[in-house]
PDB file of C-alpha atoms in Angstrom:
ATOM      1  CA  MET A  59      27.919 -28.469  -5.408  1.00 54.00           C
ATOM      2  CA  ASP A  60      25.083 -26.879  -3.412  1.00 59.00           C
ATOM      3  CA  ASP A  61      22.072 -29.203  -3.092  1.00 60.00           C
ATOM      4  CA  THR A  62      19.880 -26.536  -1.531  1.00 59.00           C
ATOM      5  CA  PRO A  63      16.585 -26.479  -3.432  1.00 59.00           C
ATOM      6  CA  LYS A  64      16.019 -23.226  -5.218  1.00 67.00           C
ATOM      7  CA  GLY A  65      12.668 -21.485  -5.185  1.00 71.00           C
ATOM      8  CA  ILE A  66      11.218 -19.430  -7.972  1.00 66.00           C
ATOM      9  CA  TRP A  67      12.153 -16.321  -5.960  1.00 59.00           C
ATOM     10  CA  ASP A  68      15.805 -17.052  -6.655  1.00 73.00           C
ATOM     11  CA  PHE A  69      15.337 -15.924 -10.261  1.00 74.00           C
ATOM     12  CA  CYS A  70      11.905 -14.263 -10.475  1.00 86.00           C
ATOM     13  CA  THR A  71      11.664 -10.723  -9.131  1.00 88.00           C
ATOM     14  CA  ASN A  72       7.865 -10.833  -8.989  1.00 89.00           C
ATOM     15  CA  SER A  73       7.840 -14.040  -6.916  1.00 87.00           C
ATOM     16  CA  ALA A  74      10.532 -12.763  -4.566  1.00 86.00           C
ATOM     17  CA  LEU A  75       8.648  -9.499  -4.093  1.00 91.00           C
ATOM     18  CA  LYS A  76       5.355 -11.253  -3.374  1.00 92.00           C
ATOM     19  CA  ARG A  77       7.024 -13.624  -0.923  1.00 90.00           C
ATOM     20  CA  ALA A  78       8.746 -10.758   0.897  1.00 93.00           C
ATOM     21  CA  SER A  79       5.524  -8.760   0.868  1.00 94.00           C
ATOM     22  CA  ARG A  80       3.598 -11.589   2.510  1.00 96.00           C
ATOM     23  CA  GLN A  81       6.263 -12.024   5.189  1.00 96.00           C
ATOM     24  CA  LEU A  82       6.566  -8.320   5.913  1.00 96.00           C
ATOM     25  CA  GLY A  83       2.793  -7.918   5.842  1.00 95.00           C
ATOM     26  CA  GLN A  84       2.402 -10.650   8.463  1.00 97.00           C
ATOM     27  CA  LEU A  85       5.056  -9.073  10.680  1.00 97.00           C
ATOM     28  CA  TYR A  86       3.445  -5.624  10.493  1.00 97.00           C
ATOM     29  CA  GLU A  87      -0.014  -7.156  11.054  1.00 96.00           C
ATOM     30  CA  ASP A  88       1.223  -8.789  14.261  1.00 97.00           C
ATOM     31  CA  VAL A  89       2.396  -5.424  15.588  1.00 97.00           C
ATOM     32  CA  LEU A  90      -0.775  -3.607  14.444  1.00 97.00           C
ATOM     33  CA  ALA A  91      -3.139  -6.313  15.805  1.00 97.00           C
ATOM     34  CA  PRO A  92      -4.019  -4.463  19.044  1.00 97.00           C
ATOM     35  CA  SER A  93      -5.548  -1.665  16.935  1.00 96.00           C
ATOM     36  CA  GLY A  94      -8.032  -4.022  15.295  1.00 95.00           C
ATOM     37  CA  LEU A  95      -6.879  -2.820  11.878  1.00 95.00           C
ATOM     38  CA  ARG A  96      -5.139  -4.848   9.229  1.00 93.00           C
ATOM     39  CA  GLY A  97      -1.977  -3.405   7.728  1.00 93.00           C
ATOM     40  CA  THR A  98      -3.749  -2.610   4.473  1.00 92.00           C
ATOM     41  CA  GLN A  99      -6.499  -0.781   6.356  1.00 94.00           C
ATOM     42  CA  TYR A 100      -4.001   1.304   8.314  1.00 96.00           C
ATOM     43  CA  SER A 101      -2.116   2.154   5.121  1.00 94.00           C
ATOM     44  CA  LEU A 102      -5.353   3.195   3.448  1.00 95.00           C
ATOM     45  CA  LEU A 103      -6.419   5.350   6.410  1.00 96.00           C
ATOM     46  CA  SER A 104      -2.995   7.009   6.371  1.00 96.00           C
ATOM     47  CA  GLN A 105      -3.125   7.647   2.621  1.00 95.00           C
ATOM     48  CA  ILE A 106      -6.601   9.159   2.977  1.00 96.00           C
ATOM     49  CA  ALA A 107      -5.380  11.375   5.826  1.00 95.00           C
ATOM     50  CA  HIS A 108      -2.371  12.453   3.769  1.00 94.00           C
ATOM     51  CA  SER A 109      -4.409  13.010   0.587  1.00 92.00           C
ATOM     52  CA  LYS A 110      -6.793  15.515   2.166  1.00 87.00           C
ATOM     53  CA  ASN A 111     -10.218  14.835   0.679  1.00 88.00           C
ATOM     54  CA  ALA A 112      -9.030  13.144  -2.536  1.00 92.00           C
ATOM     55  CA  SER A 113     -11.485  11.835  -5.103  1.00 93.00           C
ATOM     56  CA  LEU A 114     -11.916   8.082  -5.391  1.00 94.00           C
ATOM     57  CA  ARG A 115     -10.119   8.178  -8.769  1.00 93.00           C
ATOM     58  CA  THR A 116      -7.162  10.146  -7.347  1.00 94.00           C
ATOM     59  CA  LEU A 117      -6.881   7.804  -4.365  1.00 94.00           C
ATOM     60  CA  ALA A 118      -7.028   4.741  -6.618  1.00 94.00           C
ATOM     61  CA  ASP A 119      -4.278   6.199  -8.810  1.00 93.00           C
ATOM     62  CA  LEU A 120      -2.090   6.974  -5.781  1.00 92.00           C
ATOM     63  CA  LEU A 121      -2.500   3.402  -4.552  1.00 92.00           C
ATOM     64  CA  VAL A 122      -2.069   1.872  -8.038  1.00 92.00           C
ATOM     65  CA  MET A 123      -5.480   0.202  -7.697  1.00 92.00           C
ATOM     66  CA  ASP A 124      -8.537   0.079  -9.881  1.00 94.00           C
ATOM     67  CA  LEU A 125     -11.720   1.708  -8.613  1.00 93.00           C
ATOM     68  CA  SER A 126     -13.518  -1.567  -7.903  1.00 94.00           C
ATOM     69  CA  ALA A 127     -10.639  -2.871  -5.764  1.00 94.00           C
ATOM     70  CA  LEU A 128     -10.514   0.420  -3.886  1.00 95.00           C
ATOM     71  CA  GLY A 129     -14.274   0.285  -3.302  1.00 93.00           C
ATOM     72  CA  HIS A 130     -13.968  -3.265  -1.963  1.00 94.00           C
ATOM     73  CA  THR A 131     -11.135  -2.216   0.374  1.00 93.00           C
ATOM     74  CA  LEU A 132     -13.031   0.852   1.603  1.00 95.00           C
ATOM     75  CA  LYS A 133     -16.247  -1.018   2.485  1.00 96.00           C
ATOM     76  CA  PRO A 134     -15.188  -2.246   5.951  1.00 96.00           C
ATOM     77  CA  LEU A 135     -13.685   1.156   6.792  1.00 97.00           C
ATOM     78  CA  ILE A 136     -16.929   2.866   5.821  1.00 97.00           C
ATOM     79  CA  ARG A 137     -18.972   0.249   7.697  1.00 97.00           C
ATOM     80  CA  ASP A 138     -16.884   0.735  10.853  1.00 97.00           C
ATOM     81  CA  GLY A 139     -17.264   4.514  10.695  1.00 97.00           C
ATOM     82  CA  TYR A 140     -13.639   5.406   9.909  1.00 98.00           C
ATOM     83  CA  VAL A 141     -14.189   6.727   6.392  1.00 97.00           C
ATOM     84  CA  GLU A 142     -16.964   8.482   4.528  1.00 96.00           C
ATOM     85  CA  LEU A 143     -17.619   9.285   0.900  1.00 95.00           C
ATOM     86  CA  VAL A 144     -18.866  12.794   0.206  1.00 94.00           C
ATOM     87  CA  PRO A 145     -19.993  14.303  -3.083  1.00 92.00           C
ATOM     88  CA  ASP A 146     -17.665  16.852  -4.639  1.00 88.00           C
ATOM     89  CA  ALA A 147     -18.933  20.414  -4.160  1.00 88.00           C
ATOM     90  CA  SER A 148     -18.702  21.270  -7.864  1.00 90.00           C
ATOM     91  CA  ASP A 149     -19.516  17.873  -9.438  1.00 88.00           C
ATOM     92  CA  ARG A 150     -21.807  15.666  -7.366  1.00 85.00           C
ATOM     93  CA  ARG A 151     -20.942  12.638  -9.545  1.00 87.00           C
ATOM     94  CA  VAL A 152     -17.403  12.728  -8.118  1.00 90.00           C
ATOM     95  CA  LYS A 153     -17.025  11.135  -4.696  1.00 93.00           C
ATOM     96  CA  ARG A 154     -14.366  12.310  -2.290  1.00 95.00           C
ATOM     97  CA  VAL A 155     -12.916  10.154   0.471  1.00 95.00           C
ATOM     98  CA  GLN A 156     -12.296  11.515   3.937  1.00 96.00           C
ATOM     99  CA  LEU A 157     -11.695  10.243   7.419  1.00 97.00           C
ATOM    100  CA  THR A 158     -14.445  10.711   9.950  1.00 97.00           C
ATOM    101  CA  PRO A 159     -13.422  12.137  13.357  1.00 97.00           C
ATOM    102  CA  PHE A 160     -13.453   8.515  14.576  1.00 97.00           C
ATOM    103  CA  GLY A 161     -11.207   7.548  11.649  1.00 97.00           C
ATOM    104  CA  VAL A 162      -8.753  10.363  12.408  1.00 96.00           C
ATOM    105  CA  LYS A 163      -8.512   9.135  15.990  1.00 97.00           C
ATOM    106  CA  LYS A 164      -8.050   5.491  14.935  1.00 97.00           C
ATOM    107  CA  GLN A 165      -5.376   6.407  12.376  1.00 96.00           C
ATOM    108  CA  GLN A 166      -3.483   8.486  14.938  1.00 95.00           C
ATOM    109  CA  GLU A 167      -3.691   5.755  17.601  1.00 95.00           C
ATOM    110  CA  THR A 168      -2.530   3.099  15.163  1.00 96.00           C
ATOM    111  CA  THR A 169       0.391   5.257  14.015  1.00 97.00           C
ATOM    112  CA  ASP A 170       2.133   4.550  17.330  1.00 95.00           C
ATOM    113  CA  LEU A 171       1.969   0.819  16.619  1.00 97.00           C
ATOM    114  CA  TRP A 172       3.064   1.362  13.012  1.00 97.00           C
ATOM    115  CA  ARG A 173       6.109   3.301  14.260  1.00 97.00           C
ATOM    116  CA  LYS A 174       7.082   0.239  16.317  1.00 97.00           C
ATOM    117  CA  ALA A 175       6.784  -1.986  13.249  1.00 97.00           C
ATOM    118  CA  GLN A 176       8.720   0.502  11.136  1.00 97.00           C
ATOM    119  CA  ALA A 177      11.504   0.711  13.736  1.00 97.00           C
ATOM    120  CA  ARG A 178      11.719  -3.092  13.863  1.00 98.00           C
ATOM    121  CA  PHE A 179      11.949  -3.222  10.079  1.00 97.00           C
ATOM    122  CA  GLU A 180      14.725  -0.634   9.936  1.00 97.00           C
ATOM    123  CA  ASN A 181      16.568  -2.338  12.786  1.00 97.00           C
ATOM    124  CA  ALA A 182      16.380  -5.743  11.089  1.00 97.00           C
ATOM    125  CA  LEU A 183      17.274  -4.561   7.588  1.00 96.00           C
ATOM    126  CA  GLY A 184      19.339  -1.487   8.361  1.00 96.00           C
ATOM    127  CA  LYS A 185      18.247   2.138   8.061  1.00 96.00           C
ATOM    128  CA  GLN A 186      20.076   2.853   4.795  1.00 97.00           C
ATOM    129  CA  GLU A 187      18.958  -0.414   3.219  1.00 97.00           C
ATOM    130  CA  ALA A 188      15.341   0.279   4.263  1.00 96.00           C
ATOM    131  CA  GLU A 189      15.487   3.752   2.714  1.00 96.00           C
ATOM    132  CA  ALA A 190      17.012   2.356  -0.488  1.00 96.00           C
ATOM    133  CA  LEU A 191      14.341  -0.344  -0.654  1.00 95.00           C
ATOM    134  CA  ARG A 192      11.537   2.219  -0.255  1.00 95.00           C
ATOM    135  CA  ARG A 193      13.066   4.389  -2.990  1.00 96.00           C
ATOM    136  CA  ALA A 194      13.282   1.408  -5.332  1.00 95.00           C
ATOM    137  CA  LEU A 195       9.730   0.268  -4.585  1.00 94.00           C
ATOM    138  CA  ASN A 196       8.373   3.792  -5.008  1.00 93.00           C
ATOM    139  CA  GLY A 197      10.121   3.979  -8.375  1.00 94.00           C
ATOM    140  CA  ILE A 198       8.530   0.698  -9.433  1.00 93.00           C
ATOM    141  CA  SER A 199       5.120   2.122  -8.460  1.00 92.00           C
ATOM    142  CA  GLU A 200       5.473   5.066 -10.850  1.00 92.00           C
ATOM    143  CA  ALA A 201       3.707   5.179 -14.211  1.00 90.00           C
ATOM    144  CA  ALA A 202       7.047   5.751 -15.952  1.00 92.00           C
ATOM    145  CA  PHE A 203       8.263   2.353 -14.738  1.00 93.00           C
ATOM    146  CA  ALA A 204       5.115   0.647 -16.058  1.00 91.00           C
ATOM    147  CA  GLU A 205       5.613   2.376 -19.409  1.00 91.00           C
ATOM    148  CA  ALA A 206       9.255   1.299 -19.582  1.00 91.00           C
ATOM    149  CA  PHE A 207       8.329  -2.257 -18.572  1.00 90.00           C
ATOM    150  CA  THR A 208       5.757  -2.607 -21.332  1.00 89.00           C
ATOM    151  CA  ARG A 209       8.317  -1.720 -23.996  1.00 86.00           C
ATOM    152  CA  ALA A 210      10.230  -4.756 -25.170  1.00 67.00           C
ATOM    153  CA  PRO A 211      14.028  -4.428 -25.150  1.00 76.00           C
ATOM    154  CA  ASP A 212      14.055  -3.932 -28.921  1.00 66.00           C
ATOM    155  CA  GLY A 213      11.453  -1.164 -28.666  1.00 61.00           C
ATOM    156  CA  SER A 214       8.511  -3.226 -29.889  1.00 65.00           C
ATOM    157  CA  GLU A 215       5.362  -3.719 -27.873  1.00 64.00           C
ATOM    158  CA  PRO A 216       5.044  -7.020 -25.967  1.00 62.00           C
ATOM    159  CA  GLY A 217       3.186  -9.629 -27.958  1.00 58.00           C
ATOM    160  CA  ALA A 218       3.858  -7.838 -31.244  1.00 55.00           C
ATOM    161  CA  THR A 219       4.962 -10.042 -34.079  1.00 53.00           C
ATOM    162  CA  GLY A 220       6.788  -8.845 -37.052  1.00 49.00           C
TER     163      GLY A 220
END
């Protein structure tokens, strides 16, 4: 019989994912450290660059975040001059997020470090396994997954009594 203590991650997907996320986040942060950016900040700069002047709402949806969490995450990037919020040309109530020239430069410089981290990840896990993991995680991030998750196996809504 195996006496090895089992952790919650041995049977709970959420716990295993959070544990792996913390470990991987720390490893990426170590590689990105010379840039002065945290991994989350680099990811956000890259998503903003890729999204081309997205609204705050669109960016929050892409990142599966609520607006207040996005605002909190953007504050240091705005403060440091990497990101700016600009009013939408047709509806000034809508704010759009864009990189400043300084932010573009920082994102591009940090991409070289990120590539090192990404290569280390793929080397450690295996290229095919890394691609499969990203596909699975991207699928979990989709609204369709959240909708399927909220339906109980018998088709009822969670918490419903009958």
